[in-house]
C-alpha cells in the first residue's frame, strides 16, 4: 500500500538496468461520500394498520436520496414520509452524490393488534349477589383487564357476584 498523498497525483518512476528511467503519473480525484444525518422511524414500533413517520436528514451535496419498499425519492435537508407497513420492515435509505452511494437503515416493528376471541358471562341472568362466571380468550395481547382488574392476557375465567345489572368490559393491549 502506498502512503496517501496530500495531493491527488501519484507518480511512478522506474529505472532499468541500462539506467533509463521512465515515469507515469496518475491523478486520483477523491469525491467525499455524502454526509448522512439521522434516519428514524417515529414511533419505531406500531400495531398492524397504524402508521409511522420516517424522517431523513442529509447534509447538502446529495444528488439523490431513495428509500426502498415503495417510498421512493425524498428531498434533501430534512424530509418526512408516513408509511404503514403490514409486517416488520427494514427501510434502506440510499444517499448518492453522483460519485458515491451510502446506505443506512431503520427498522419498523409491526405488532398484531390484540383480538378478543371469546368473552362470555354464564349464566347471563342471576339473583342479586349470585355467581356469574366470566370467561375469555385473547390473541396477541401482552396484558388484559376486566373493568380495571388485571387478568390473564391469554385466557381465563373468574367469578363475579353482581348486585345489579352490570356490563363488564374486557380490555386487551400489547406493547
PDB file of C-alpha atoms in Angstrom:
ATOM      1  CA  UNK A   1       0.000   0.000   0.000  1.00  0.00           C
ATOM      2  CA  UNK A   2       1.172   3.443  -0.859  1.00  0.00           C
ATOM      3  CA  UNK A   3       1.008   6.277   1.611  1.00  0.00           C
ATOM      4  CA  UNK A   4      -1.873   8.637   0.949  1.00  0.00           C
ATOM      5  CA  UNK A   5      -0.625  11.718  -0.813  1.00  0.00           C
ATOM      6  CA  UNK A   6      -1.874  15.129   0.270  1.00  0.00           C
ATOM      7  CA  UNK A   7      -2.304  15.842  -3.431  1.00  0.00           C
ATOM      8  CA  UNK A   8      -4.343  13.549  -5.656  1.00  0.00           C
ATOM      9  CA  UNK A   9      -1.432  12.973  -8.088  1.00  0.00           C
ATOM     10  CA  UNK A  10       0.833   9.925  -7.889  1.00  0.00           C
ATOM     11  CA  UNK A  11       3.976   9.369  -9.980  1.00  0.00           C
ATOM     12  CA  UNK A  12       5.629   6.012 -10.590  1.00  0.00           C
ATOM     13  CA  UNK A  13       9.226   6.097 -11.776  1.00  0.00           C
ATOM     14  CA  UNK A  14      11.172   3.028 -12.774  1.00  0.00           C
ATOM     15  CA  UNK A  15      14.767   2.652 -13.932  1.00  0.00           C
ATOM     16  CA  UNK A  16      16.024  -0.314 -15.959  1.00  0.00           C
ATOM     17  CA  UNK A  17      19.478  -1.857 -15.706  1.00  0.00           C
ATOM     18  CA  UNK A  18      20.729   0.413 -18.515  1.00  0.00           C
ATOM     19  CA  UNK A  19      19.975   3.470 -16.403  1.00  0.00           C
ATOM     20  CA  UNK A  20      16.966   4.550 -18.446  1.00  0.00           C
ATOM     21  CA  UNK A  21      14.162   5.994 -16.332  1.00  0.00           C
ATOM     22  CA  UNK A  22      10.562   6.260 -17.259  1.00  0.00           C
ATOM     23  CA  UNK A  23       7.731   7.845 -15.265  1.00  0.00           C
ATOM     24  CA  UNK A  24       3.971   7.681 -15.363  1.00  0.00           C
ATOM     25  CA  UNK A  25       1.623   9.964 -13.494  1.00  0.00           C
ATOM     26  CA  UNK A  26      -1.939   9.319 -12.465  1.00  0.00           C
ATOM     27  CA  UNK A  27      -4.389  11.702 -10.842  1.00  0.00           C
ATOM     28  CA  UNK A  28      -6.977  10.371  -8.466  1.00  0.00           C
ATOM     29  CA  UNK A  29      -9.984  12.587  -7.905  1.00  0.00           C
ATOM     30  CA  UNK A  30     -11.426  11.998  -4.481  1.00  0.00           C
ATOM     31  CA  UNK A  31     -15.103  12.758  -4.008  1.00  0.00           C
ATOM     32  CA  UNK A  32     -16.178  12.715  -0.380  1.00  0.00           C
ATOM     33  CA  UNK A  33     -19.089  10.452   0.453  1.00  0.00           C
ATOM     34  CA  UNK A  34     -22.415  12.133   1.161  1.00  0.00           C
ATOM     35  CA  UNK A  35     -22.824  13.164   4.781  1.00  0.00           C
ATOM     36  CA  UNK A  36     -25.751  11.394   6.384  1.00  0.00           C
ATOM     37  CA  UNK A  37     -27.817  12.751   9.205  1.00  0.00           C
ATOM     38  CA  UNK A  38     -30.470  10.903  11.152  1.00  0.00           C
ATOM     39  CA  UNK A  39     -32.755   8.294   9.579  1.00  0.00           C
ATOM     40  CA  UNK A  40     -35.516   7.458  12.064  1.00  0.00           C
ATOM     41  CA  UNK A  41     -38.993   5.993  12.386  1.00  0.00           C
ATOM     42  CA  UNK A  42     -41.330   7.579  14.937  1.00  0.00           C
ATOM     43  CA  UNK A  43     -42.730   5.515  16.500  1.00  0.00           C
ATOM     44  CA  UNK A  44     -40.434   2.589  15.700  1.00  0.00           C
ATOM     45  CA  UNK A  45     -42.999   0.018  16.901  1.00  0.00           C
ATOM     46  CA  UNK A  46     -46.586   0.108  15.642  1.00  0.00           C
ATOM     47  CA  UNK A  47     -49.614  -2.149  15.522  1.00  0.00           C
ATOM     48  CA  UNK A  48     -50.674  -3.577  12.171  1.00  0.00           C
ATOM     49  CA  UNK A  49     -52.744  -0.957  10.343  1.00  0.00           C
ATOM     50  CA  UNK A  50     -51.168   2.001  12.165  1.00  0.00           C
ATOM     51  CA  UNK A  51     -48.694   4.482  10.687  1.00  0.00           C
ATOM     52  CA  UNK A  52     -45.191   5.684  11.459  1.00  0.00           C
ATOM     53  CA  UNK A  53     -43.212   8.653  10.169  1.00  0.00           C
ATOM     54  CA  UNK A  54     -39.846   8.082   8.514  1.00  0.00           C
ATOM     55  CA  UNK A  55     -37.588  11.113   8.908  1.00  0.00           C
ATOM     56  CA  UNK A  56     -34.470  11.556   6.774  1.00  0.00           C
ATOM     57  CA  UNK A  57     -31.828  14.220   7.302  1.00  0.00           C
ATOM     58  CA  UNK A  58     -28.993  14.631   4.788  1.00  0.00           C
ATOM     59  CA  UNK A  59     -26.336  17.334   4.602  1.00  0.00           C
ATOM     60  CA  UNK A  60     -26.057  19.429   1.400  1.00  0.00           C
ATOM     61  CA  UNK A  61     -24.295  17.775  -1.527  1.00  0.00           C
ATOM     62  CA  UNK A  62     -26.546  14.774  -2.010  1.00  0.00           C
ATOM     63  CA  UNK A  63     -27.939  14.449  -5.516  1.00  0.00           C
ATOM     64  CA  UNK A  64     -30.269  11.521  -4.856  1.00  0.00           C
ATOM     65  CA  UNK A  65     -31.990  10.184  -1.747  1.00  0.00           C
ATOM     66  CA  UNK A  66     -34.019   6.993  -2.244  1.00  0.00           C
ATOM     67  CA  UNK A  67     -35.903   4.941   0.369  1.00  0.00           C
ATOM     68  CA  UNK A  68     -36.871   1.415  -0.643  1.00  0.00           C
ATOM     69  CA  UNK A  69     -40.118  -0.550  -0.100  1.00  0.00           C
ATOM     70  CA  UNK A  70     -42.039   1.722  -2.454  1.00  0.00           C
ATOM     71  CA  UNK A  71     -41.262   5.002  -0.699  1.00  0.00           C
ATOM     72  CA  UNK A  72     -39.024   6.333  -3.498  1.00  0.00           C
ATOM     73  CA  UNK A  73     -37.160   9.616  -3.781  1.00  0.00           C
ATOM     74  CA  UNK A  74     -37.249  12.127  -0.940  1.00  0.00           C
ATOM     75  CA  UNK A  75     -35.825  15.642  -0.739  1.00  0.00           C
ATOM     76  CA  UNK A  76     -32.570  16.809   0.783  1.00  0.00           C
ATOM     77  CA  UNK A  77     -32.272  18.527   4.112  1.00  0.00           C
ATOM     78  CA  UNK A  78     -34.931  17.010   6.352  1.00  0.00           C
ATOM     79  CA  UNK A  79     -37.784  15.071   4.742  1.00  0.00           C
ATOM     80  CA  UNK A  80     -40.582  13.049   6.270  1.00  0.00           C
ATOM     81  CA  UNK A  81     -42.906  10.425   4.845  1.00  0.00           C
ATOM     82  CA  UNK A  82     -45.717   8.486   6.527  1.00  0.00           C
ATOM     83  CA  UNK A  83     -45.749   4.714   5.978  1.00  0.00           C
ATOM     84  CA  UNK A  84     -47.951   1.843   7.162  1.00  0.00           C
ATOM     85  CA  UNK A  85     -46.068  -1.446   6.834  1.00  0.00           C
ATOM     86  CA  UNK A  86     -48.115  -4.588   7.500  1.00  0.00           C
ATOM     87  CA  UNK A  87     -45.121  -6.608   8.741  1.00  0.00           C
ATOM     88  CA  UNK A  88     -41.849  -5.706  10.457  1.00  0.00           C
ATOM     89  CA  UNK A  89     -39.859  -3.873   7.783  1.00  0.00           C
ATOM     90  CA  UNK A  90     -36.299  -2.601   7.496  1.00  0.00           C
ATOM     91  CA  UNK A  91     -36.199   0.503   5.296  1.00  0.00           C
ATOM     92  CA  UNK A  92     -32.949   1.283   3.463  1.00  0.00           C
ATOM     93  CA  UNK A  93     -32.134   4.877   2.565  1.00  0.00           C
ATOM     94  CA  UNK A  94     -29.512   5.195  -0.172  1.00  0.00           C
ATOM     95  CA  UNK A  95     -27.898   8.615  -0.494  1.00  0.00           C
ATOM     96  CA  UNK A  96     -25.812   9.471  -3.562  1.00  0.00           C
ATOM     97  CA  UNK A  97     -23.723  12.455  -4.557  1.00  0.00           C
ATOM     98  CA  UNK A  98     -23.150  11.286  -8.134  1.00  0.00           C
ATOM     99  CA  UNK A  99     -19.898   9.501  -7.301  1.00  0.00           C
ATOM    100  CA  UNK A 100     -20.624   7.598  -4.098  1.00  0.00           C
ATOM    101  CA  UNK A 101     -23.637   5.866  -2.615  1.00  0.00           C
ATOM    102  CA  UNK A 102     -24.073   5.438   1.126  1.00  0.00           C
ATOM    103  CA  UNK A 103     -26.880   3.276   2.539  1.00  0.00           C
ATOM    104  CA  UNK A 104     -28.296   3.185   6.041  1.00  0.00           C
ATOM    105  CA  UNK A 105     -31.347   1.556   7.589  1.00  0.00           C
ATOM    106  CA  UNK A 106     -34.144   1.898  10.109  1.00  0.00           C
ATOM    107  CA  UNK A 107     -36.484  -0.896  11.222  1.00  0.00           C
ATOM    108  CA  UNK A 108     -40.195  -0.535  11.953  1.00  0.00           C
ATOM    109  CA  UNK A 109     -41.524  -3.339  14.157  1.00  0.00           C
ATOM    110  CA  UNK A 110     -45.152  -4.244  13.431  1.00  0.00           C
ATOM    111  CA  UNK A 111     -47.216  -5.997  16.088  1.00  0.00           C
ATOM    112  CA  UNK A 112     -50.526  -7.748  15.522  1.00  0.00           C
ATOM    113  CA  UNK A 113     -53.419  -5.991  17.229  1.00  0.00           C
ATOM    114  CA  UNK A 114     -54.958  -7.831  20.162  1.00  0.00           C
ATOM    115  CA  UNK A 115     -58.057  -9.853  19.327  1.00  0.00           C
ATOM    116  CA  UNK A 116     -60.640 -10.904  21.893  1.00  0.00           C
ATOM    117  CA  UNK A 117     -61.822 -14.257  20.570  1.00  0.00           C
ATOM    118  CA  UNK A 118     -64.163 -15.049  23.478  1.00  0.00           C
ATOM    119  CA  UNK A 119     -65.800 -13.087  26.274  1.00  0.00           C
ATOM    120  CA  UNK A 120     -68.867 -14.615  27.880  1.00  0.00           C
ATOM    121  CA  UNK A 121     -70.894 -14.494  31.088  1.00  0.00           C
ATOM    122  CA  UNK A 122     -72.569 -17.654  32.371  1.00  0.00           C
ATOM    123  CA  UNK A 123     -75.301 -17.503  33.361  1.00  0.00           C
ATOM    124  CA  UNK A 124     -76.413 -14.163  31.948  1.00  0.00           C
ATOM    125  CA  UNK A 125     -79.302 -13.809  34.458  1.00  0.00           C
ATOM    126  CA  UNK A 126     -78.920 -14.349  38.220  1.00  0.00           C
ATOM    127  CA  UNK A 127     -80.422 -13.195  41.502  1.00  0.00           C
ATOM    128  CA  UNK A 128     -78.606 -10.265  43.156  1.00  0.00           C
ATOM    129  CA  UNK A 129     -75.274 -11.499  44.521  1.00  0.00           C
ATOM    130  CA  UNK A 130     -75.420 -14.766  42.579  1.00  0.00           C
ATOM    131  CA  UNK A 131     -72.371 -16.334  40.951  1.00  0.00           C
ATOM    132  CA  UNK A 132     -71.584 -15.446  37.331  1.00  0.00           C
ATOM    133  CA  UNK A 133     -68.544 -16.878  35.550  1.00  0.00           C
ATOM    134  CA  UNK A 134     -66.807 -14.541  33.114  1.00  0.00           C
ATOM    135  CA  UNK A 135     -64.658 -16.458  30.593  1.00  0.00           C
ATOM    136  CA  UNK A 136     -62.288 -15.032  27.995  1.00  0.00           C
ATOM    137  CA  UNK A 137     -59.722 -15.868  25.331  1.00  0.00           C
ATOM    138  CA  UNK A 138     -57.402 -13.336  23.724  1.00  0.00           C
ATOM    139  CA  UNK A 139     -54.796 -13.426  20.955  1.00  0.00           C
ATOM    140  CA  UNK A 140     -51.788 -11.076  20.501  1.00  0.00           C
ATOM    141  CA  UNK A 141     -52.067  -9.339  23.877  1.00  0.00           C
ATOM    142  CA  UNK A 142     -49.422  -8.555  26.486  1.00  0.00           C
ATOM    143  CA  UNK A 143     -51.902  -7.528  29.158  1.00  0.00           C
ATOM    144  CA  UNK A 144     -55.623  -7.636  29.868  1.00  0.00           C
ATOM    145  CA  UNK A 145     -58.062  -6.158  32.368  1.00  0.00           C
ATOM    146  CA  UNK A 146     -61.720  -6.647  33.202  1.00  0.00           C
ATOM    147  CA  UNK A 147     -63.057  -3.337  34.476  1.00  0.00           C
ATOM    148  CA  UNK A 148     -59.573  -2.325  35.648  1.00  0.00           C
ATOM    149  CA  UNK A 149     -58.674  -5.625  37.326  1.00  0.00           C
ATOM    150  CA  UNK A 150     -55.659  -7.351  35.761  1.00  0.00           C
ATOM    151  CA  UNK A 151     -56.445 -10.788  34.312  1.00  0.00           C
ATOM    152  CA  UNK A 152     -54.516 -13.348  32.281  1.00  0.00           C
ATOM    153  CA  UNK A 153     -53.687 -11.960  28.807  1.00  0.00           C
ATOM    154  CA  UNK A 154     -54.345 -15.281  27.030  1.00  0.00           C
ATOM    155  CA  UNK A 155     -57.398 -16.909  28.599  1.00  0.00           C
ATOM    156  CA  UNK A 156     -59.151 -17.474  31.868  1.00  0.00           C
ATOM    157  CA  UNK A 157     -62.300 -17.417  33.932  1.00  0.00           C
ATOM    158  CA  UNK A 158     -63.317 -15.576  37.074  1.00  0.00           C
ATOM    159  CA  UNK A 159     -66.422 -15.486  39.224  1.00  0.00           C
ATOM    160  CA  UNK A 160     -68.256 -12.226  39.926  1.00  0.00           C
ATOM    161  CA  UNK A 161     -71.303 -11.552  42.118  1.00  0.00           C
ATOM    162  CA  UNK A 162     -73.246  -8.618  40.673  1.00  0.00           C
ATOM    163  CA  UNK A 163     -75.882  -6.999  42.876  1.00  0.00           C
ATOM    164  CA  UNK A 164     -77.486  -5.109  39.969  1.00  0.00           C
ATOM    165  CA  UNK A 165     -77.466  -5.214  36.159  1.00  0.00           C
ATOM    166  CA  UNK A 166     -73.792  -4.906  35.259  1.00  0.00           C
ATOM    167  CA  UNK A 167     -71.860  -4.624  32.000  1.00  0.00           C
ATOM    168  CA  UNK A 168     -68.304  -5.995  32.181  1.00  0.00           C
ATOM    169  CA  UNK A 169     -65.614  -4.709  29.835  1.00  0.00           C
ATOM    170  CA  UNK A 170     -62.543  -6.723  28.830  1.00  0.00           C
ATOM    171  CA  UNK A 171     -59.639  -4.616  27.577  1.00  0.00           C
ATOM    172  CA  UNK A 172     -56.626  -6.244  25.883  1.00  0.00           C
ATOM    173  CA  UNK A 173     -53.435  -4.397  24.959  1.00  0.00           C
ATOM    174  CA  UNK A 174     -49.997  -5.122  23.575  1.00  0.00           C
ATOM    175  CA  UNK A 175     -46.850  -3.067  23.603  1.00  0.00           C
TER     176      UNK A 175
END
